[in-house]
Tab-separated table of C-alpha atoms and ligand atoms in Angstrom:
chain	number	residue	atom	x	y	z
A	7	UNK	CA	181.145	102.584	89.323
A	8	UNK	CA	180.743	106.206	88.476
A	9	UNK	CA	183.426	108.177	86.687
A	10	UNK	CA	182.958	111.525	88.417
A	11	UNK	CA	184.637	112.540	91.640
A	12	UNK	CA	183.055	113.266	95.010
A	13	UNK	CA	183.854	116.953	94.584
A	14	UNK	CA	180.933	117.143	92.134
A	15	UNK	CA	178.723	117.060	95.227
A	16	UNK	CA	180.112	120.113	96.975
A	17	UNK	CA	180.266	123.901	96.587
A	18	UNK	CA	183.280	126.118	97.018
A	19	UNK	CA	183.124	129.028	99.460
A	20	UNK	CA	181.891	131.531	96.901
A	21	UNK	CA	179.113	129.191	95.793
A	22	UNK	CA	178.104	128.548	99.404
A	23	UNK	CA	177.721	132.302	100.006
A	24	UNK	CA	175.704	132.603	96.774
A	25	UNK	CA	173.467	129.686	97.742
A	26	UNK	CA	172.807	131.228	101.169
A	27	UNK	CA	172.056	134.675	99.769
A	28	UNK	CA	169.715	133.370	97.079
A	29	UNK	CA	167.786	131.364	99.620
A	30	UNK	CA	167.479	134.149	102.176
A	31	UNK	CA	166.265	136.562	99.449
A	32	UNK	CA	163.787	133.930	98.275
A	33	UNK	CA	162.536	133.510	101.837
A	34	UNK	CA	162.077	137.256	102.304
A	35	UNK	CA	160.005	137.397	99.135
A	36	UNK	CA	157.865	134.333	99.604
A	37	UNK	CA	157.493	133.676	103.319
A	38	UNK	CA	153.965	133.235	104.539
A	39	UNK	CA	152.623	134.782	107.716
A	40	UNK	CA	152.008	131.890	110.081
A	41	UNK	CA	151.155	131.997	113.776
A	42	UNK	CA	154.373	130.230	114.809
A	43	UNK	CA	156.659	132.290	112.552
A	44	UNK	CA	158.447	134.847	114.686
A	45	UNK	CA	162.050	135.918	115.010
A	46	UNK	CA	164.575	133.554	116.531
A	47	UNK	CA	166.054	134.458	119.919
A	48	UNK	CA	169.566	135.313	120.968
A	49	UNK	CA	170.311	133.254	124.045
A	50	UNK	CA	171.067	134.912	127.382
A	51	UNK	CA	174.431	134.384	129.057
A	52	UNK	CA	174.740	131.125	130.976
A	53	UNK	CA	174.549	132.938	134.316
A	54	UNK	CA	171.647	135.221	133.309
A	55	UNK	CA	168.682	135.365	135.709
A	56	UNK	CA	165.783	133.034	134.958
A	57	UNK	CA	163.444	135.757	133.712
A	58	UNK	CA	165.765	136.421	130.750
A	59	UNK	CA	165.086	132.869	129.607
A	60	UNK	CA	161.315	133.310	129.440
A	61	UNK	CA	161.153	134.445	125.811
A	62	UNK	CA	163.692	131.901	124.488
A	63	UNK	CA	161.874	129.046	126.248
A	64	UNK	CA	158.528	130.251	124.923
A	65	UNK	CA	159.947	130.416	121.367
A	66	UNK	CA	161.408	126.954	121.771
A	67	UNK	CA	158.028	125.615	122.829
A	68	UNK	CA	156.145	127.306	119.973
A	69	UNK	CA	158.538	125.999	117.339
A	70	UNK	CA	158.570	122.506	118.839
A	71	UNK	CA	154.756	122.325	118.772
A	72	UNK	CA	154.523	123.672	115.217
A	73	UNK	CA	157.298	121.471	113.857
A	74	UNK	CA	155.841	118.260	115.263
A	75	UNK	CA	152.369	119.221	114.042
A	76	UNK	CA	153.692	120.023	110.550
A	77	UNK	CA	155.120	116.545	110.065
A	78	UNK	CA	152.683	114.857	107.653
A	79	UNK	CA	149.956	117.501	108.094
A	80	UNK	CA	149.117	120.426	105.812
A	81	UNK	CA	149.899	123.976	106.945
A	82	UNK	CA	146.264	125.094	106.728
A	83	UNK	CA	145.135	122.287	109.024
A	84	UNK	CA	148.015	122.866	111.434
A	85	UNK	CA	147.076	126.540	111.803
A	86	UNK	CA	143.748	125.640	113.399
A	87	UNK	CA	145.222	122.994	115.659
A	88	UNK	CA	148.196	125.128	116.641
A	89	UNK	CA	146.036	128.070	117.705
A	90	UNK	CA	143.761	125.850	119.775
A	91	UNK	CA	146.745	124.124	121.359
A	92	UNK	CA	148.359	127.415	122.339
A	93	UNK	CA	145.124	128.786	123.806
A	94	UNK	CA	144.731	125.687	125.940
A	95	UNK	CA	148.370	124.912	126.784
A	96	UNK	CA	150.085	128.285	126.373
A	97	UNK	CA	153.471	127.416	127.888
A	98	UNK	CA	155.943	124.559	128.038
A	99	UNK	CA	155.143	124.178	131.722
A	100	UNK	CA	151.385	124.030	131.089
A	101	UNK	CA	151.881	121.330	128.478
A	102	UNK	CA	154.266	119.331	130.676
A	103	UNK	CA	151.817	119.376	133.593
A	104	UNK	CA	148.703	118.544	131.537
A	105	UNK	CA	147.203	115.051	131.636
A	106	UNK	CA	147.893	113.290	128.357
A	107	UNK	CA	144.586	111.440	127.955
A	108	UNK	CA	142.150	114.108	129.022
A	109	UNK	CA	143.910	117.381	128.157
A	110	UNK	CA	146.634	116.801	125.573
A	111	UNK	CA	145.424	114.092	123.192
A	112	UNK	CA	141.955	115.625	122.701
A	113	UNK	CA	143.678	118.722	121.264
A	114	UNK	CA	145.255	116.534	118.602
A	115	UNK	CA	142.122	114.566	117.836
A	116	UNK	CA	141.383	114.465	114.113
A	117	UNK	CA	144.938	115.167	112.975
A	118	UNK	CA	145.993	111.484	113.002
A	119	UNK	CA	149.488	110.112	113.651
A	120	UNK	CA	148.947	110.212	117.407
A	121	UNK	CA	152.432	109.007	118.233
A	122	UNK	CA	153.549	112.532	117.321
A	123	UNK	CA	151.269	113.934	120.010
A	124	UNK	CA	152.651	111.506	122.575
A	125	UNK	CA	156.216	112.377	121.555
A	126	UNK	CA	155.515	116.093	121.787
A	127	UNK	CA	154.106	115.722	125.281
A	128	UNK	CA	157.052	113.599	126.407
A	129	UNK	CA	159.541	116.079	124.952
A	130	UNK	CA	157.815	118.976	126.758
A	131	UNK	CA	157.907	117.053	130.034
A	132	UNK	CA	161.604	116.352	129.583
A	133	UNK	CA	162.481	119.949	128.658
A	134	UNK	CA	160.382	121.415	131.471
A	135	UNK	CA	162.390	119.293	133.923
A	136	UNK	CA	165.664	120.958	132.867
A	137	UNK	CA	167.062	124.298	133.938
A	138	UNK	CA	167.121	126.520	130.803
A	139	UNK	CA	170.907	126.507	130.593
A	140	UNK	CA	170.900	122.685	130.725
A	141	UNK	CA	168.923	122.447	127.474
A	142	UNK	CA	171.374	121.076	124.900
A	143	UNK	CA	172.409	123.274	121.983
A	144	UNK	CA	173.334	120.534	119.570
A	145	UNK	CA	170.831	118.667	117.435
A	146	UNK	CA	172.801	115.489	118.024
A	147	UNK	CA	172.395	115.739	121.802
A	148	UNK	CA	168.709	116.593	121.448
A	149	UNK	CA	168.048	113.510	119.372
A	150	UNK	CA	169.996	111.410	121.878
A	151	UNK	CA	168.494	112.800	125.082
A	152	UNK	CA	165.012	114.079	124.361
A	153	UNK	CA	162.348	111.421	124.004
A	154	UNK	CA	160.804	111.151	120.580
A	155	UNK	CA	162.830	113.987	119.022
A	156	UNK	CA	164.775	113.017	115.923
A	157	UNK	CA	167.544	114.937	114.130
A	158	UNK	CA	165.099	116.779	111.864
A	159	UNK	CA	162.938	118.173	114.683
A	160	UNK	CA	165.995	118.956	116.803
A	161	UNK	CA	167.650	120.863	113.959
A	162	UNK	CA	164.476	122.744	113.091
A	163	UNK	CA	163.775	123.804	116.679
A	164	UNK	CA	167.347	124.829	117.474
A	165	UNK	CA	167.891	126.759	114.257
A	166	UNK	CA	164.491	128.483	114.105
A	167	UNK	CA	163.926	129.215	117.790
A	168	UNK	CA	167.483	129.667	119.031
A	169	UNK	CA	169.479	130.559	115.875
A	170	UNK	CA	171.815	127.592	116.230
A	171	UNK	CA	173.709	126.963	112.949
A	172	UNK	CA	172.497	123.447	112.368
A	173	UNK	CA	171.114	121.944	109.172
A	174	UNK	CA	167.927	119.960	108.717
A	175	UNK	CA	166.987	117.233	106.284
A	176	UNK	CA	163.502	116.244	105.219
A	177	UNK	CA	162.067	115.059	101.891
A	178	UNK	CA	162.088	118.580	100.429
A	179	UNK	CA	165.681	119.231	101.462
A	180	UNK	CA	166.788	115.887	100.021
A	181	UNK	CA	165.195	116.775	96.700
A	182	UNK	CA	166.715	120.254	96.476
A	183	UNK	CA	170.215	119.259	97.563
A	184	UNK	CA	170.369	116.096	95.478
A	185	UNK	CA	169.478	118.173	92.405
A	186	UNK	CA	171.577	121.209	93.278
A	187	UNK	CA	174.597	118.969	93.841
A	188	UNK	CA	173.764	116.267	91.285
A	189	UNK	CA	173.663	113.309	93.673
A	190	UNK	CA	172.239	110.387	91.781
A	191	UNK	CA	171.389	108.031	94.604
A	192	UNK	CA	168.620	107.122	97.036
A	193	UNK	CA	169.422	109.874	99.538
A	194	UNK	CA	167.006	108.650	102.191
A	195	UNK	CA	169.510	106.142	103.548
A	196	UNK	CA	173.120	105.021	103.826
A	197	UNK	CA	176.133	107.002	102.665
A	198	UNK	CA	174.048	109.273	100.447
A	199	UNK	CA	171.912	110.312	103.411
A	200	UNK	CA	175.024	111.002	105.498
A	201	UNK	CA	176.309	113.176	102.651
A	202	UNK	CA	173.026	115.120	102.508
A	203	UNK	CA	173.239	115.799	106.264
A	204	UNK	CA	176.851	116.943	105.911
A	205	UNK	CA	175.828	119.274	103.097
A	206	UNK	CA	172.844	120.638	105.031
A	207	UNK	CA	175.155	121.455	107.947
A	208	UNK	CA	177.851	122.935	105.709
A	209	UNK	CA	175.481	125.121	103.691
A	210	UNK	CA	173.360	126.556	106.522
A	211	UNK	CA	173.688	130.326	106.861
A	212	UNK	CA	175.326	130.952	110.274
A	213	UNK	CA	173.723	134.387	110.554
A	214	UNK	CA	170.163	133.296	109.824
A	215	UNK	CA	170.039	129.504	110.173
A	216	UNK	CA	166.306	129.329	110.882
A	217	UNK	CA	165.356	131.418	107.855
A	218	UNK	CA	167.799	129.488	105.673
A	219	UNK	CA	166.366	126.116	106.723
A	220	UNK	CA	162.805	127.251	106.213
A	221	UNK	CA	163.742	128.679	102.804
A	222	UNK	CA	165.311	125.396	101.762
A	223	UNK	CA	162.185	123.456	102.702
A	224	UNK	CA	159.943	126.053	101.096
A	225	UNK	CA	161.976	125.911	97.878
A	226	UNK	CA	161.431	122.142	97.774
A	227	UNK	CA	157.722	122.525	98.450
A	228	UNK	CA	157.002	125.370	96.026
A	229	UNK	CA	159.652	125.450	93.286
A	230	UNK	CA	161.717	122.281	93.228
A	231	UNK	CA	158.721	119.963	93.240
A	232	UNK	CA	159.035	116.203	92.619
A	233	UNK	CA	157.646	116.090	89.083
A	234	UNK	CA	157.725	119.653	87.716
A	235	UNK	CA	160.602	121.707	89.089
A	236	UNK	CA	160.361	125.360	88.049
A	237	UNK	CA	164.046	125.697	87.206
A	238	UNK	CA	163.723	128.774	85.030
A	239	UNK	CA	162.414	130.815	87.975
A	240	UNK	CA	164.383	129.062	90.714
A	241	UNK	CA	166.641	131.362	92.789
A	242	UNK	CA	169.523	128.860	92.827
A	243	UNK	CA	169.363	127.804	89.174
A	244	UNK	CA	172.696	129.493	88.350
A	245	UNK	CA	174.561	127.165	90.726
A	246	UNK	CA	172.275	124.125	90.528
A	247	UNK	CA	174.423	121.379	89.047
A	248	UNK	CA	171.465	119.220	88.076
A	249	UNK	CA	169.916	122.059	86.129
A	250	UNK	CA	173.246	123.000	84.540
A	251	UNK	CA	173.609	119.392	83.343
A	252	UNK	CA	170.172	119.595	81.789
A	253	UNK	CA	171.105	122.772	79.939
A	254	UNK	CA	174.329	121.243	78.616
A	255	UNK	CA	172.440	118.167	77.455
A	256	UNK	CA	169.682	120.127	75.774
A	257	UNK	CA	172.432	122.014	73.872
A	258	UNK	CA	173.587	118.587	72.662
A	259	UNK	CA	176.934	118.992	74.360
A	260	UNK	CA	178.811	116.396	76.338
A	261	UNK	CA	179.157	116.651	80.086
A	262	UNK	CA	182.642	116.694	81.489
A	263	UNK	CA	183.514	115.782	85.044
A	264	UNK	CA	186.584	116.187	87.121
A	265	UNK	CA	187.899	112.839	88.374
A	266	UNK	CA	190.972	114.136	90.148
A	267	UNK	CA	190.119	113.000	93.654
A	268	UNK	CA	188.944	109.525	92.712
A	269	UNK	CA	185.576	108.167	91.619
A	270	UNK	CA	182.457	108.880	93.655
A	271	UNK	CA	181.133	105.825	95.458
A	272	UNK	CA	177.802	107.391	96.382
A	273	UNK	CA	176.000	107.769	93.071
A	274	UNK	CA	174.482	104.558	91.832
A	275	UNK	CA	175.029	105.569	88.219
A	276	UNK	CA	177.019	108.095	86.307
A	277	UNK	CA	175.529	111.437	85.463
A	278	UNK	CA	173.946	111.415	82.008
A	279	UNK	CA	175.927	109.648	79.342
A	280	UNK	CA	175.628	109.695	75.574
A	281	UNK	CA	172.908	107.020	75.729
A	282	UNK	CA	170.726	108.882	78.193
A	283	UNK	CA	171.400	112.233	76.640
A	284	UNK	CA	168.091	112.468	74.824
A	285	UNK	CA	165.797	112.285	77.784
A	286	UNK	CA	167.778	113.287	80.847
A	287	UNK	CA	165.817	115.697	83.007
A	288	UNK	CA	166.621	117.127	86.370
A	289	UNK	CA	163.787	115.387	88.155
A	290	UNK	CA	165.679	112.114	87.807
A	291	UNK	CA	167.362	113.344	91.010
A	292	UNK	CA	167.199	111.878	93.592
A	293	UNK	CA	166.608	108.176	92.974
A	294	UNK	CA	163.271	107.395	94.608
A	295	UNK	CA	163.471	104.983	97.556
A	296	UNK	CA	162.103	101.566	96.710
A	297	UNK	CA	158.666	101.183	98.179
A	298	UNK	CA	158.321	98.345	100.646
A	299	UNK	CA	155.477	96.055	99.750
A	300	UNK	CA	152.364	96.752	101.805
A	301	UNK	CA	150.814	93.775	103.520
A	302	UNK	CA	147.081	93.125	103.377
A	303	UNK	CA	145.338	92.955	106.752
A	304	UNK	CA	141.713	92.297	107.611
A	305	UNK	CA	139.478	92.998	110.584
A	306	UNK	CA	135.845	92.869	111.628
A	307	UNK	CA	134.586	96.064	113.239
A	308	UNK	CA	131.330	96.559	115.116
A	309	UNK	CA	129.714	99.926	115.630
A	310	UNK	CA	127.262	99.560	118.501
A	311	UNK	CA	124.796	102.350	119.001
A	312	UNK	CA	122.322	102.875	121.813
A	313	UNK	CA	120.123	105.774	122.870
A	314	UNK	CA	120.417	107.335	126.287
A	315	UNK	CA	116.903	106.931	127.752
A	316	UNK	CA	117.084	110.313	129.521
A	317	UNK	CA	118.831	112.634	127.070
A	318	UNK	CA	117.831	110.690	123.925
A	319	UNK	CA	121.402	111.186	122.770
A	320	UNK	CA	122.998	108.546	120.539
A	321	UNK	CA	125.930	106.819	122.221
A	322	UNK	CA	128.614	104.626	120.628
A	323	UNK	CA	130.713	101.897	122.185
A	324	UNK	CA	134.502	102.373	122.016
A	325	UNK	CA	137.610	101.010	123.670
A	326	UNK	CA	141.327	101.620	123.552
A	327	UNK	CA	143.454	99.662	121.136
A	328	UNK	CA	146.264	97.573	122.669
A	329	UNK	CA	149.293	99.526	123.915
A	330	UNK	CA	151.564	97.959	121.308
A	331	UNK	CA	151.159	97.547	117.559
A	332	UNK	CA	149.249	99.533	114.974
A	333	UNK	CA	147.607	102.731	116.335
A	334	UNK	CA	148.660	101.716	119.837
A	335	UNK	CA	146.610	103.166	122.678
A	336	UNK	CA	144.122	105.052	120.489
A	337	UNK	CA	140.367	104.811	120.789
A	338	UNK	CA	138.565	102.591	118.301
A	339	UNK	CA	135.350	100.660	117.871
A	340	UNK	CA	135.279	96.990	118.964
A	341	UNK	CA	137.475	95.128	116.480
A	342	UNK	CA	138.389	91.525	115.766
A	343	UNK	CA	141.776	91.438	114.041
A	344	UNK	CA	142.645	88.704	111.510
A	345	UNK	CA	146.037	90.041	110.457
A	346	UNK	CA	146.954	88.580	107.077
A	347	UNK	CA	144.573	85.606	107.424
A	348	UNK	CA	141.716	85.155	104.958
A	349	UNK	CA	138.229	86.405	105.780
A	350	UNK	CA	136.102	83.993	107.824
A	351	UNK	CA	133.926	81.941	105.463
A	352	UNK	CA	130.656	83.052	107.034
A	353	UNK	CA	131.082	86.689	108.127
A	354	UNK	CA	127.584	86.840	109.621
A	355	UNK	CA	128.309	83.857	111.863
A	356	UNK	CA	131.643	85.434	112.757
A	357	UNK	CA	129.903	88.644	113.821
A	358	UNK	CA	127.668	86.602	116.141
A	359	UNK	CA	130.729	84.845	117.573
A	360	UNK	CA	132.291	88.253	118.277
A	361	UNK	CA	129.086	89.416	119.980
A	362	UNK	CA	129.606	86.531	122.365
A	363	UNK	CA	133.069	87.773	123.166
A	364	UNK	CA	132.152	91.425	123.660
A	365	UNK	CA	128.620	91.508	125.073
A	366	UNK	CA	126.818	89.683	127.810
A	367	UNK	CA	123.496	88.088	126.839
A	368	UNK	CA	124.081	89.248	123.290
A	369	UNK	CA	120.802	87.770	122.099
A	370	UNK	CA	118.881	90.111	124.336
A	371	UNK	CA	121.003	93.219	123.716
A	372	UNK	CA	121.081	93.510	119.962
A	373	UNK	CA	117.809	94.878	118.610
A	374	UNK	CA	118.965	94.807	114.987
A	375	UNK	CA	122.186	94.670	113.062
A	376	UNK	CA	123.369	94.987	109.502
A	377	UNK	CA	126.556	94.395	107.539
A	378	UNK	CA	127.610	97.800	106.136
A	379	UNK	CA	130.355	96.704	103.774
A	380	UNK	CA	134.130	96.816	103.648
A	381	UNK	CA	136.360	99.893	103.922
A	382	UNK	CA	139.981	100.186	102.952
A	383	UNK	CA	142.436	102.292	104.933
A	384	UNK	CA	145.977	102.617	103.650
A	385	UNK	CA	148.970	102.983	105.948
A	386	UNK	CA	152.537	103.273	104.670
A	387	UNK	CA	153.120	99.547	105.227
A	388	UNK	CA	149.634	98.059	105.538
A	389	UNK	CA	146.458	97.999	103.452
A	390	UNK	CA	143.805	97.457	106.055
A	391	UNK	CA	140.311	96.313	105.084
A	392	UNK	CA	137.587	96.443	107.727
A	393	UNK	CA	134.281	94.637	107.399
A	394	UNK	CA	131.929	96.854	109.369
A	395	UNK	CA	128.738	95.820	111.162
A	396	UNK	CA	126.353	98.364	112.560
A	397	UNK	CA	124.181	97.271	115.476
A	398	UNK	CA	121.511	98.985	117.541
A	399	UNK	CA	121.521	97.722	121.117
A	400	UNK	CA	119.289	98.195	124.148
A	401	UNK	CA	120.152	100.903	126.720
A	402	UNK	CA	120.965	98.238	129.336
A	403	UNK	CA	123.549	96.464	127.169
A	404	UNK	CA	126.279	94.942	129.279
A	405	UNK	CA	129.794	94.447	127.993
A	406	UNK	CA	132.486	91.952	128.872
A	407	UNK	CA	135.531	94.187	128.482
A	408	UNK	CA	136.734	97.712	129.197
A	409	UNK	CA	134.386	99.567	126.896
A	410	UNK	CA	133.101	103.108	127.135
A	411	UNK	CA	130.048	104.843	125.691
A	412	UNK	CA	130.615	108.156	124.006
A	413	UNK	CA	128.328	110.651	122.297
A	414	UNK	CA	128.505	111.312	118.571
A	415	UNK	CA	129.896	114.840	119.029
A	416	UNK	CA	132.606	113.661	121.445
A	417	UNK	CA	133.975	111.191	118.878
A	418	UNK	CA	135.825	114.189	117.401
A	419	UNK	CA	137.565	115.048	120.635
A	420	UNK	CA	138.446	111.833	122.312
A	421	UNK	CA	141.432	110.820	120.178
A	422	UNK	CA	139.773	108.252	117.929
A	423	UNK	CA	142.062	106.724	115.345
A	424	UNK	CA	141.385	107.842	111.778
A	425	UNK	CA	140.837	104.207	110.805
A	426	UNK	CA	137.927	103.982	113.271
A	427	UNK	CA	136.436	107.281	112.157
A	428	UNK	CA	136.617	106.208	108.519
A	429	UNK	CA	134.773	102.967	109.273
A	430	UNK	CA	132.215	104.888	111.285
A	431	UNK	CA	131.608	107.487	108.564
A	432	UNK	CA	131.339	104.780	105.943
A	433	UNK	CA	128.964	102.621	107.960
A	434	UNK	CA	126.714	105.539	108.871
A	435	UNK	CA	127.015	106.969	105.377
A	436	UNK	CA	128.295	110.313	106.675
A	437	UNK	CA	130.309	112.682	104.575
A	438	UNK	CA	133.687	113.516	106.079
A	439	UNK	CA	132.722	115.908	108.821
A	440	UNK	CA	134.775	119.026	109.168
A	441	UNK	CA	136.262	119.558	112.570
A	442	UNK	CA	134.298	122.746	113.038
A	443	UNK	CA	133.676	121.685	116.586
A	444	UNK	CA	137.343	122.443	117.365
A	445	UNK	CA	136.312	126.022	118.088
A	446	UNK	CA	133.815	124.761	120.679
A	447	UNK	CA	136.305	122.398	122.169
A	448	UNK	CA	135.317	120.757	125.410
A	449	UNK	CA	136.763	117.714	127.112
A	450	UNK	CA	134.942	114.562	125.968
A	451	UNK	CA	132.742	112.548	128.303
A	452	UNK	CA	133.441	108.855	128.525
A	453	UNK	CA	130.870	106.704	130.239
A	454	UNK	CA	132.424	103.459	131.464
A	455	UNK	CA	130.238	100.669	130.166
A	456	UNK	CA	130.913	98.603	133.285
A	457	UNK	CA	129.955	101.387	135.676
A	458	UNK	CA	126.722	101.692	133.804
A	459	UNK	CA	126.107	97.985	134.191
A	460	UNK	CA	126.244	98.403	137.978
A	461	UNK	CA	123.667	101.177	137.760
A	462	UNK	CA	121.426	99.069	135.583
A	463	UNK	CA	121.560	96.237	138.108
A	464	UNK	CA	120.883	98.426	141.140
B	521	LIG	S1	167.229	124.798	89.461
B	521	LIG	FE1	165.577	123.350	89.252
B	521	LIG	S2	166.408	121.438	90.012
B	521	LIG	FE2	167.769	123.053	90.679
B	521	LIG	S3	167.072	123.512	92.730
B	521	LIG	FE3	166.066	124.920	91.340
B	521	LIG	S4	164.122	123.950	90.823
B	521	LIG	FE4	165.427	122.402	91.738
B	522	LIG	ZN1	178.408	111.012	92.775
């Protein structure tokens, strides 16, 4: 049990104003020019004519697209994808009406995490079905009603696009607030996470909520970094309780805490004590979440290549992954999954068994094949090793399942999973290709393997 009170983790009104001002000044100084960064909108009156809603809806759409793209993807990469997306699907309505497989997903291809793309499309469809004044103004209602939108995205969109005074919490915000308010706990879950959300909502600047939220995230990304926080140049250092503790400790003084309103039940330990005095540094905040153990999974992957007799183009055989489970619904090369089971004893014999399952008259189709080694792909919860075979097959190759042939250049646009692309690059010994072809974007061509079989038989 800790011996400090819960009030350690809050600011008084003067400190809140200071915190807001410091962050807004910091944002003005450091903000980058990005295509989706524009002013937030004041909302029209409820009974305003529809045309007055055009700009607010457009802003909402732009921020929604950028925010979902920015989750787990670097800003520089997002810039390219965002611009292409907006050229192709310039409005909420255009996005809502576009076909997911042929128009929406190809625009995301290469960025990974395709569930985000699906969620974005679903959210646009939902929002486009509402009258503007029916769109909820609370992050809580957004995360309840709008498919695939969580509290973070809801808060970001509402505060940035529509100036709603709502806080947001992501990894950067957790780090800054846990240090600024000396919360020594794993703030990604439980009571500590609830406290962080309460603080984010209480601290947000009601005049400029979008700028405040972006400043808070930027501070975490640039200044209050996980391992080397730049406290001496940080705009909130004068009211950062974690940093103040560090200063007191480095002066060899003892920390004193108010315990008037009872002991805090959120921190898992006390702030620094005499024993920890020597080596207490601010980056002990927050306590890092315990990593869940990754499980080892194995799979055999076959990359079948044939040459189109007319165009001489190289074509590769792909199919969609199952609609549930890892990388659900994405395109991949033919794969035999073993889950956590051991590798088959004779991998060559196993490849031949798989040929039987995937191809008809496999003995006649495969001109040559080769084992191209094993490739590891790491997901947050799985370490996936693929044993990849590369096989050249005859143009008339017939398949047994719903496969499609696709050209090498279209692999970038079809919505292949990153796991598949990694196996493909490894097996063909290609360096990671840049997605330069994004600028020449065209819808990919998928040739149904079955349809081709009919032609071959005719
Ligand atoms: S003073 Fe240091 S620990 Fe506190 S918010 Fe700034 S960078 Fe982070
Ligand atoms: Zn505490």
